[in-house]
């Protein structure tokens, strides 16, 4: 008997053959990467601290992993979104003895989501939820359109983000061990701003997990 998650992947595979997120070769419906690329894929062993919590990452952001991130962010590439979710799930389950209570995706601005038709971080979180049972809470929204972080210096990055997020559902965070999820982090300023946005909701703990670390 297939579970719901397996059934979903099987149906998806029928319409969009599952592909390797790195080399684009067709792979099995329940696979996440081809064997050749799996051998070469470099995981990141480093763990850091951020805002008093833990910051864990799956891999480094480089020419090898950039196409995965961009395909997931811009083109709704299902194989890439699933690979990011699956590897994050592995990282989360191996890093935490007691799993976090909720997953909080770093939100994108409303009109950006409408234009793309989806929010990549939310999609990644929802798939981690299917794999782990940890619920995804979209308790924070982005209320201000901001300049692209990569065009700015460290100081400007923080000012650029000031007040750009707002909490919409305090109850889903209160007393919870929250794991904030993003695709990439460079200086950690987006994650820091999320932390300052939610700290007044009295979460029990806040940790951070990203797919790629610059
Ligand atoms: Zn491959």
mmCIF file of C-alpha atoms and ligand atoms in Angstrom:
data_model
loop_
_atom_site.group_PDB
_atom_site.id
_atom_site.type_symbol
_atom_site.label_atom_id
_atom_site.label_comp_id
_atom_site.label_asym_id
_atom_site.label_seq_id
_atom_site.Cartn_x
_atom_site.Cartn_y
_atom_site.Cartn_z
ATOM 1 C CA UNK A 1 0.000 0.000 0.000
ATOM 2 C CA UNK A 2 1.412 3.399 -0.978
ATOM 3 C CA UNK A 3 1.248 6.171 1.561
ATOM 4 C CA UNK A 4 -0.121 9.578 0.598
ATOM 5 C CA UNK A 5 3.312 11.041 -0.048
ATOM 6 C CA UNK A 6 4.382 8.153 -2.274
ATOM 7 C CA UNK A 7 1.110 8.324 -4.167
ATOM 8 C CA UNK A 8 1.601 12.037 -4.784
ATOM 9 C CA UNK A 9 5.109 11.491 -6.135
ATOM 10 C CA UNK A 10 3.898 8.630 -8.337
ATOM 11 C CA UNK A 11 1.125 10.753 -9.830
ATOM 12 C CA UNK A 12 3.460 13.704 -10.350
ATOM 13 C CA UNK A 13 5.960 11.419 -12.050
ATOM 14 C CA UNK A 14 3.254 10.360 -14.496
ATOM 15 C CA UNK A 15 2.850 13.936 -15.738
ATOM 16 C CA UNK A 16 6.372 15.298 -15.148
ATOM 17 C CA UNK A 17 9.006 12.528 -15.145
ATOM 18 C CA UNK A 18 11.130 12.875 -12.029
ATOM 19 C CA UNK A 19 14.564 14.294 -12.836
ATOM 20 C CA UNK A 20 17.919 14.596 -11.157
ATOM 21 C CA UNK A 21 18.049 18.152 -9.698
ATOM 22 C CA UNK A 22 21.701 18.479 -10.753
ATOM 23 C CA UNK A 23 22.114 16.892 -14.229
ATOM 24 C CA UNK A 24 18.422 16.694 -15.229
ATOM 25 C CA UNK A 25 18.608 12.994 -16.131
ATOM 26 C CA UNK A 26 15.318 11.091 -15.626
ATOM 27 C CA UNK A 27 15.376 9.175 -12.319
ATOM 28 C CA UNK A 28 13.030 6.848 -10.412
ATOM 29 C CA UNK A 29 9.779 8.284 -9.092
ATOM 30 C CA UNK A 30 10.916 8.031 -5.457
ATOM 31 C CA UNK A 31 14.544 9.063 -6.083
ATOM 32 C CA UNK A 32 15.868 12.542 -5.270
ATOM 33 C CA UNK A 33 19.175 12.593 -7.189
ATOM 34 C CA UNK A 34 20.961 10.289 -9.675
ATOM 35 C CA UNK A 35 23.754 8.033 -8.402
ATOM 36 C CA UNK A 36 26.538 9.902 -10.228
ATOM 37 C CA UNK A 37 25.489 13.283 -8.833
ATOM 38 C CA UNK A 38 24.883 11.804 -5.376
ATOM 39 C CA UNK A 39 28.525 10.644 -5.297
ATOM 40 C CA UNK A 40 29.743 14.144 -6.141
ATOM 41 C CA UNK A 41 27.296 16.125 -3.997
ATOM 42 C CA UNK A 42 29.084 17.877 -1.138
ATOM 43 C CA UNK A 43 27.151 18.213 2.089
ATOM 44 C CA UNK A 44 28.011 20.943 4.576
ATOM 45 C CA UNK A 45 29.145 19.672 7.961
ATOM 46 C CA UNK A 46 29.377 23.056 9.597
ATOM 47 C CA UNK A 47 26.886 24.216 12.241
ATOM 48 C CA UNK A 48 26.735 27.841 13.384
ATOM 49 C CA UNK A 49 24.874 29.877 15.952
ATOM 50 C CA UNK A 50 22.508 32.702 15.088
ATOM 51 C CA UNK A 51 20.379 34.833 17.452
ATOM 52 C CA UNK A 52 21.086 32.385 20.278
ATOM 53 C CA UNK A 53 19.858 29.428 18.208
ATOM 54 C CA UNK A 54 21.376 26.898 15.839
ATOM 55 C CA UNK A 55 21.910 27.480 12.128
ATOM 56 C CA UNK A 56 22.228 24.277 10.114
ATOM 57 C CA UNK A 57 22.746 24.008 6.363
ATOM 58 C CA UNK A 58 22.664 21.190 3.804
ATOM 59 C CA UNK A 59 25.396 22.422 1.440
ATOM 60 C CA UNK A 60 27.449 25.389 0.304
ATOM 61 C CA UNK A 61 26.090 27.806 -2.292
ATOM 62 C CA UNK A 62 28.356 27.338 -5.319
ATOM 63 C CA UNK A 63 28.208 26.803 -9.077
ATOM 64 C CA UNK A 64 27.074 23.219 -8.448
ATOM 65 C CA UNK A 65 24.182 24.008 -6.122
ATOM 66 C CA UNK A 66 23.094 27.385 -7.552
ATOM 67 C CA UNK A 67 21.048 25.805 -10.413
ATOM 68 C CA UNK A 68 19.083 23.776 -7.843
ATOM 69 C CA UNK A 69 18.241 26.892 -5.825
ATOM 70 C CA UNK A 70 17.353 29.033 -8.853
ATOM 71 C CA UNK A 71 15.247 26.315 -10.503
ATOM 72 C CA UNK A 72 13.250 25.870 -7.313
ATOM 73 C CA UNK A 73 12.862 29.611 -6.734
ATOM 74 C CA UNK A 74 12.059 30.788 -10.260
ATOM 75 C CA UNK A 75 10.760 27.865 -12.301
ATOM 76 C CA UNK A 76 8.763 25.785 -9.843
ATOM 77 C CA UNK A 77 11.027 22.851 -10.676
ATOM 78 C CA UNK A 78 9.431 20.036 -8.664
ATOM 79 C CA UNK A 79 12.492 17.766 -8.673
ATOM 80 C CA UNK A 80 14.638 20.585 -7.274
ATOM 81 C CA UNK A 81 12.048 21.591 -4.658
ATOM 82 C CA UNK A 82 11.760 17.950 -3.557
ATOM 83 C CA UNK A 83 15.523 17.497 -3.389
ATOM 84 C CA UNK A 84 15.842 20.574 -1.159
ATOM 85 C CA UNK A 85 13.010 19.322 1.066
ATOM 86 C CA UNK A 86 14.408 15.810 1.292
ATOM 87 C CA UNK A 87 17.982 16.858 2.125
ATOM 88 C CA UNK A 88 16.694 19.425 4.654
ATOM 89 C CA UNK A 89 14.582 16.671 6.234
ATOM 90 C CA UNK A 90 17.709 14.486 6.540
ATOM 91 C CA UNK A 91 19.677 17.371 8.063
ATOM 92 C CA UNK A 92 16.891 18.212 10.515
ATOM 93 C CA UNK A 93 16.338 14.635 11.696
ATOM 94 C CA UNK A 94 20.069 14.022 12.195
ATOM 95 C CA UNK A 95 20.626 17.378 13.963
ATOM 96 C CA UNK A 96 17.802 17.354 16.506
ATOM 97 C CA UNK A 97 17.286 14.708 19.168
ATOM 98 C CA UNK A 98 13.864 16.201 19.790
ATOM 99 C CA UNK A 99 12.374 17.484 16.550
ATOM 100 C CA UNK A 100 11.154 21.110 16.378
ATOM 101 C CA UNK A 101 7.411 21.713 16.919
ATOM 102 C CA UNK A 102 6.775 23.820 13.827
ATOM 103 C CA UNK A 103 8.418 24.798 10.537
ATOM 104 C CA UNK A 104 8.257 28.475 9.618
ATOM 105 C CA UNK A 105 9.078 29.307 5.973
ATOM 106 C CA UNK A 106 10.695 32.700 5.306
ATOM 107 C CA UNK A 107 7.868 34.369 3.336
ATOM 108 C CA UNK A 108 8.101 36.265 0.062
ATOM 109 C CA UNK A 109 6.119 39.411 -0.761
ATOM 110 C CA UNK A 110 2.438 38.924 -1.657
ATOM 111 C CA UNK A 111 2.673 40.191 -5.246
ATOM 112 C CA UNK A 112 5.828 38.154 -5.862
ATOM 113 C CA UNK A 113 3.944 35.057 -4.751
ATOM 114 C CA UNK A 114 0.965 35.958 -6.955
ATOM 115 C CA UNK A 115 3.217 36.517 -9.963
ATOM 116 C CA UNK A 116 5.083 33.221 -9.507
ATOM 117 C CA UNK A 117 2.003 31.318 -8.389
ATOM 118 C CA UNK A 118 3.819 29.817 -5.411
ATOM 119 C CA UNK A 119 6.268 30.522 -2.606
ATOM 120 C CA UNK A 120 9.273 28.185 -2.877
ATOM 121 C CA UNK A 121 10.120 28.162 0.845
ATOM 122 C CA UNK A 122 6.525 27.298 1.713
ATOM 123 C CA UNK A 123 6.506 24.451 -0.833
ATOM 124 C CA UNK A 124 9.745 23.100 0.637
ATOM 125 C CA UNK A 125 8.329 23.289 4.182
ATOM 126 C CA UNK A 126 5.080 21.560 3.193
ATOM 127 C CA UNK A 127 7.055 18.670 1.724
ATOM 128 C CA UNK A 128 9.256 18.406 4.857
ATOM 129 C CA UNK A 129 5.969 18.296 6.803
ATOM 130 C CA UNK A 130 4.764 15.376 4.680
ATOM 131 C CA UNK A 131 8.033 13.557 5.366
ATOM 132 C CA UNK A 132 8.359 14.303 9.093
ATOM 133 C CA UNK A 133 4.895 15.166 10.388
ATOM 134 C CA UNK A 134 6.193 18.498 11.749
ATOM 135 C CA UNK A 135 3.520 21.051 10.780
ATOM 136 C CA UNK A 136 4.287 24.067 8.600
ATOM 137 C CA UNK A 137 2.945 27.329 9.964
ATOM 138 C CA UNK A 138 2.692 30.373 7.718
ATOM 139 C CA UNK A 139 2.537 32.645 10.740
ATOM 140 C CA UNK A 140 4.684 35.404 9.258
ATOM 141 C CA UNK A 141 4.072 37.463 6.114
ATOM 142 C CA UNK A 142 6.268 39.862 4.205
ATOM 143 C CA UNK A 143 4.570 43.253 4.225
ATOM 144 C CA UNK A 144 7.178 45.377 2.494
ATOM 145 C CA UNK A 145 8.827 44.877 -0.856
ATOM 146 C CA UNK A 146 12.577 45.101 -0.356
ATOM 147 C CA UNK A 147 15.586 45.642 -2.623
ATOM 148 C CA UNK A 148 17.472 42.484 -3.563
ATOM 149 C CA UNK A 149 19.739 41.608 -0.659
ATOM 150 C CA UNK A 150 22.633 40.540 -2.850
ATOM 151 C CA UNK A 151 22.991 44.061 -4.274
ATOM 152 C CA UNK A 152 23.662 45.443 -0.769
ATOM 153 C CA UNK A 153 26.433 45.482 1.813
ATOM 154 C CA UNK A 154 26.110 43.922 5.270
ATOM 155 C CA UNK A 155 24.884 47.089 7.044
ATOM 156 C CA UNK A 156 22.476 48.006 4.262
ATOM 157 C CA UNK A 157 21.043 44.478 4.297
ATOM 158 C CA UNK A 158 19.796 44.870 7.848
ATOM 159 C CA UNK A 159 18.308 48.341 7.252
ATOM 160 C CA UNK A 160 16.703 47.144 4.025
ATOM 161 C CA UNK A 161 14.797 44.450 5.919
ATOM 162 C CA UNK A 162 13.745 46.478 8.985
ATOM 163 C CA UNK A 163 10.046 45.957 9.590
ATOM 164 C CA UNK A 164 9.483 43.996 6.386
ATOM 165 C CA UNK A 165 7.897 40.996 8.160
ATOM 166 C CA UNK A 166 4.804 40.781 10.368
ATOM 167 C CA UNK A 167 3.288 38.037 12.516
ATOM 168 C CA UNK A 168 -0.237 37.002 11.503
ATOM 169 C CA UNK A 169 -0.781 34.131 13.916
ATOM 170 C CA UNK A 170 0.960 34.488 17.264
ATOM 171 C CA UNK A 171 -0.668 31.366 18.773
ATOM 172 C CA UNK A 172 1.055 28.976 16.373
ATOM 173 C CA UNK A 173 4.457 30.199 17.645
ATOM 174 C CA UNK A 174 3.855 30.804 21.356
ATOM 175 C CA UNK A 175 5.714 28.274 23.523
ATOM 176 C CA UNK A 176 6.878 26.354 20.422
ATOM 177 C CA UNK A 177 10.292 25.224 19.258
ATOM 178 C CA UNK A 178 10.306 27.014 15.897
ATOM 179 C CA UNK A 179 12.547 26.022 12.996
ATOM 180 C CA UNK A 180 12.831 28.829 10.444
ATOM 181 C CA UNK A 181 13.476 27.542 6.911
ATOM 182 C CA UNK A 182 15.035 29.430 3.994
ATOM 183 C CA UNK A 183 16.655 28.387 0.717
ATOM 184 C CA UNK A 184 19.903 30.358 1.035
ATOM 185 C CA UNK A 185 21.590 32.522 3.628
ATOM 186 C CA UNK A 186 24.607 34.742 3.197
ATOM 187 C CA UNK A 187 24.946 37.108 6.161
ATOM 188 C CA UNK A 188 21.953 35.721 8.065
ATOM 189 C CA UNK A 189 20.240 39.132 8.029
ATOM 190 C CA UNK A 190 16.902 37.824 6.716
ATOM 191 C CA UNK A 191 16.869 35.098 9.379
ATOM 192 C CA UNK A 192 17.836 37.667 12.031
ATOM 193 C CA UNK A 193 14.960 39.936 10.991
ATOM 194 C CA UNK A 194 12.549 36.968 11.185
ATOM 195 C CA UNK A 195 13.883 36.259 14.679
ATOM 196 C CA UNK A 196 13.226 39.836 15.817
ATOM 197 C CA UNK A 197 9.754 39.663 14.256
ATOM 198 C CA UNK A 198 8.745 36.536 16.186
ATOM 199 C CA UNK A 199 10.643 36.867 19.480
ATOM 200 C CA UNK A 200 7.755 38.740 21.136
ATOM 201 C CA UNK A 201 5.482 35.746 20.492
ATOM 202 C CA UNK A 202 7.459 33.910 23.215
ATOM 203 C CA UNK A 203 8.577 30.861 21.253
ATOM 204 C CA UNK A 204 10.310 28.219 23.432
ATOM 205 C CA UNK A 205 13.301 28.186 21.052
ATOM 206 C CA UNK A 206 14.149 29.405 17.561
ATOM 207 C CA UNK A 207 16.570 27.560 15.277
ATOM 208 C CA UNK A 208 17.318 27.980 11.593
ATOM 209 C CA UNK A 209 17.826 25.592 8.676
ATOM 210 C CA UNK A 210 18.804 26.567 5.147
ATOM 211 C CA UNK A 211 19.540 24.536 2.047
ATOM 212 C CA UNK A 212 22.627 26.447 0.940
ATOM 213 C CA UNK A 213 25.082 28.573 2.889
ATOM 214 C CA UNK A 214 27.075 31.171 0.946
HETATM 215 ZN ZN1 LIG B 1 22.460 13.707 -11.846
#
